[in-house]
Structures are given as C-alpha cells and as structure tokens.
mmCIF file of C-alpha atoms in Angstrom:
data_model
loop_
_atom_site.group_PDB
_atom_site.id
_atom_site.type_symbol
_atom_site.label_atom_id
_atom_site.label_comp_id
_atom_site.label_asym_id
_atom_site.label_seq_id
_atom_site.Cartn_x
_atom_site.Cartn_y
_atom_site.Cartn_z
ATOM 1 C CA MET A 208 -1.396 15.404 24.707
ATOM 2 C CA THR A 209 -4.307 15.664 27.089
ATOM 3 C CA GLY A 210 -6.036 12.551 28.511
ATOM 4 C CA ASP A 211 -8.968 13.057 25.733
ATOM 5 C CA GLU A 212 -6.384 13.097 22.804
ATOM 6 C CA ARG A 213 -5.652 9.975 21.025
ATOM 7 C CA PRO A 214 -3.380 9.345 18.368
ATOM 8 C CA ALA A 215 -4.396 9.419 14.763
ATOM 9 C CA PRO A 216 -5.723 5.796 13.702
ATOM 10 C CA VAL A 217 -3.333 3.795 11.565
ATOM 11 C CA LEU A 218 -4.492 3.987 7.650
ATOM 12 C CA THR A 219 -3.451 1.392 5.042
ATOM 13 C CA LEU A 220 -3.347 2.466 1.436
ATOM 14 C CA MET A 221 -3.452 -0.310 -1.184
ATOM 15 C CA TRP A 222 -2.125 0.181 -4.628
ATOM 16 C CA GLU A 223 -2.620 -2.792 -6.964
ATOM 17 C CA ALA A 224 -1.668 -3.189 -10.786
ATOM 18 C CA ARG A 225 -1.740 -5.949 -13.158
ATOM 19 C CA ALA A 226 0.992 -6.024 -15.689
ATOM 20 C CA THR A 227 0.696 -6.685 -19.503
ATOM 21 C CA GLU A 228 2.001 -10.082 -20.465
ATOM 22 C CA GLY A 229 5.182 -11.141 -19.437
ATOM 23 C CA ARG A 230 5.805 -7.411 -17.924
ATOM 24 C CA GLY A 231 5.355 -8.240 -14.301
ATOM 25 C CA PRO A 232 9.190 -8.233 -13.541
ATOM 26 C CA ASP A 233 9.200 -4.693 -15.159
ATOM 27 C CA LEU A 234 5.966 -3.398 -13.229
ATOM 28 C CA LEU A 235 7.504 -4.649 -10.065
ATOM 29 C CA GLU A 236 10.648 -3.016 -10.596
ATOM 30 C CA TRP A 237 8.808 0.241 -11.561
ATOM 31 C CA ALA A 238 6.688 0.106 -8.333
ATOM 32 C CA ARG A 239 9.994 -0.618 -6.106
ATOM 33 C CA ALA A 240 11.559 2.662 -7.594
ATOM 34 C CA ARG A 241 8.179 4.646 -6.699
ATOM 35 C CA ALA A 242 8.191 3.098 -3.353
ATOM 36 C CA ALA A 243 11.644 4.049 -2.797
ATOM 37 C CA GLU A 244 10.369 7.786 -3.385
ATOM 38 C CA LEU A 245 7.928 7.914 -0.690
ATOM 39 C CA PRO A 246 8.884 10.402 2.291
ATOM 40 C CA ASP A 247 11.405 9.625 4.974
ATOM 41 C CA GLY A 248 11.603 10.895 8.404
ATOM 42 C CA PRO A 249 8.488 12.185 10.556
ATOM 43 C CA SER A 250 6.345 12.246 7.359
ATOM 44 C CA ALA A 251 7.365 8.496 6.245
ATOM 45 C CA PRO A 252 4.740 5.623 6.274
ATOM 46 C CA LEU A 253 4.794 3.594 9.444
ATOM 47 C CA ARG A 254 5.437 0.675 6.980
ATOM 48 C CA ALA A 255 5.683 -0.211 3.444
ATOM 49 C CA GLU A 256 5.527 -3.595 1.479
ATOM 50 C CA LEU A 257 5.565 -4.690 -2.080
ATOM 51 C CA PHE A 258 3.977 -8.357 -2.980
ATOM 52 C CA GLN A 259 3.654 -10.200 -6.125
ATOM 53 C CA ALA A 260 0.604 -12.471 -7.236
ATOM 54 C CA PRO A 261 -0.301 -14.658 -10.086
ATOM 55 C CA ARG A 262 -1.296 -13.093 -13.386
ATOM 56 C CA ASP A 263 1.650 -10.346 -13.081
ATOM 57 C CA ARG A 264 0.083 -8.528 -10.504
ATOM 58 C CA VAL A 265 1.660 -6.212 -8.223
ATOM 59 C CA LEU A 266 0.510 -4.740 -4.668
ATOM 60 C CA CYS A 267 1.984 -1.985 -2.694
ATOM 61 C CA LEU A 268 0.851 -1.509 1.005
ATOM 62 C CA THR A 269 1.604 1.554 3.003
ATOM 63 C CA TRP A 270 0.806 2.160 6.930
ATOM 64 C CA TRP A 271 0.294 5.646 7.980
ATOM 65 C CA GLN A 272 -0.625 7.198 11.247
ATOM 66 C CA ALA A 273 -3.369 9.379 9.427
ATOM 67 C CA GLU A 274 -7.305 10.021 9.206
ATOM 68 C CA GLN A 275 -9.220 8.367 6.431
ATOM 69 C CA GLY A 276 -9.361 11.675 4.522
ATOM 70 C CA ALA A 277 -5.726 12.653 4.964
ATOM 71 C CA ASP A 278 -3.755 13.885 2.094
ATOM 72 C CA LEU A 279 -0.986 11.235 1.612
ATOM 73 C CA PRO A 280 1.527 10.159 -0.916
ATOM 74 C CA GLU A 281 0.619 7.288 -2.994
ATOM 75 C CA LEU A 282 2.303 5.430 -6.038
ATOM 76 C CA PRO A 283 1.356 6.810 -9.607
ATOM 77 C CA GLU A 284 -0.057 5.254 -12.390
ATOM 78 C CA PRO A 285 2.558 3.258 -13.973
ATOM 79 C CA PRO A 286 3.475 3.971 -17.937
ATOM 80 C CA ALA A 287 0.353 2.594 -20.134
ATOM 81 C CA GLU A 288 2.559 -0.032 -21.789
ATOM 82 C CA LEU A 289 3.092 -1.841 -18.491
ATOM 83 C CA ILE A 290 -0.563 -2.397 -17.236
ATOM 84 C CA THR A 291 -3.402 -3.907 -18.610
ATOM 85 C CA ARG A 292 -5.907 -1.728 -16.883
ATOM 86 C CA ALA A 293 -6.141 1.667 -14.344
ATOM 87 C CA VAL A 294 -4.538 1.078 -11.067
ATOM 88 C CA HIS A 295 -6.877 -0.111 -7.965
ATOM 89 C CA ARG A 296 -6.529 1.938 -5.014
ATOM 90 C CA TRP A 297 -8.127 1.692 -1.689
ATOM 91 C CA ARG A 298 -7.863 2.932 1.828
ATOM 92 C CA PHE A 299 -8.501 0.789 4.936
ATOM 93 C CA ALA A 300 -8.796 2.165 8.863
ATOM 94 C CA SER A 301 -7.312 -0.538 11.076
ATOM 95 C CA VAL A 302 -9.966 -1.902 13.447
ATOM 96 C CA GLU A 303 -8.126 -4.570 15.423
ATOM 97 C CA VAL A 304 -4.773 -6.133 15.423
ATOM 98 C CA TRP A 305 -3.754 -9.677 16.260
ATOM 99 C CA GLY A 306 -0.175 -10.373 17.567
ATOM 100 C CA GLY A 307 1.987 -13.235 16.617
ATOM 101 C CA TYR A 308 0.944 -16.598 16.219
ATOM 102 C CA SER A 309 -1.142 -16.828 19.295
ATOM 103 C CA GLY A 310 -4.245 -15.540 17.752
ATOM 104 C CA ARG A 311 -4.557 -13.333 20.771
ATOM 105 C CA ARG A 312 -5.929 -9.617 19.928
ATOM 106 C CA SER A 313 -3.676 -6.657 21.061
#
C-alpha cells in the first residue's frame, strides 16, 4: 500500500423484517440460520449481529470493509408465511466512530 491508498470504508448492511402475528421466534431462527451461511475467512463480514424488536421485528446488521456499491452477500427474503411485508434493506457508510463510554471520538 502506498501512502496515498486508504483501506475501503466500513459499510453496514441493514436487513429488517416484520413477522406475521406470533411468528417472531420462527423469523428469528430463520434469520439466524441465514446469517450463519454468510462467508467465512477473508470474504467474511467484519461483524454480524441479530436484534429483536417489539411487534415481532428482526434486524440483522453486517459490517464490511467495502465501497458503497460493492456486491455483498445479504440475507434473502424469508418465506412469505413468516413476514407481513417485504424486507427493508439499507446500506450505511461509516462516518465517525465513538469508543467506549467516554464519548470520545476515535
């Protein structure tokens, strides 16, 4: 790497789905299984995390060392019987990072 080259920015992919009534645990398990299929090794995400929210929502965030338009693996659409609407997907580019509880920017 020369002095002018910088590593690719950190790109966060967000995947959010809302389960049909009472199917939140099923959707969470489905998403957990799909997240486990993300690549390993050098092509793996920097981090992956699953969340639950009220009203049977499931959220998966994955962090990648990649440019905004990069072709990255994403969780697919769940089976129609598990969800009330199409999955919402967004890509976010990291702008700043704060560390720990100090509130200081890194």
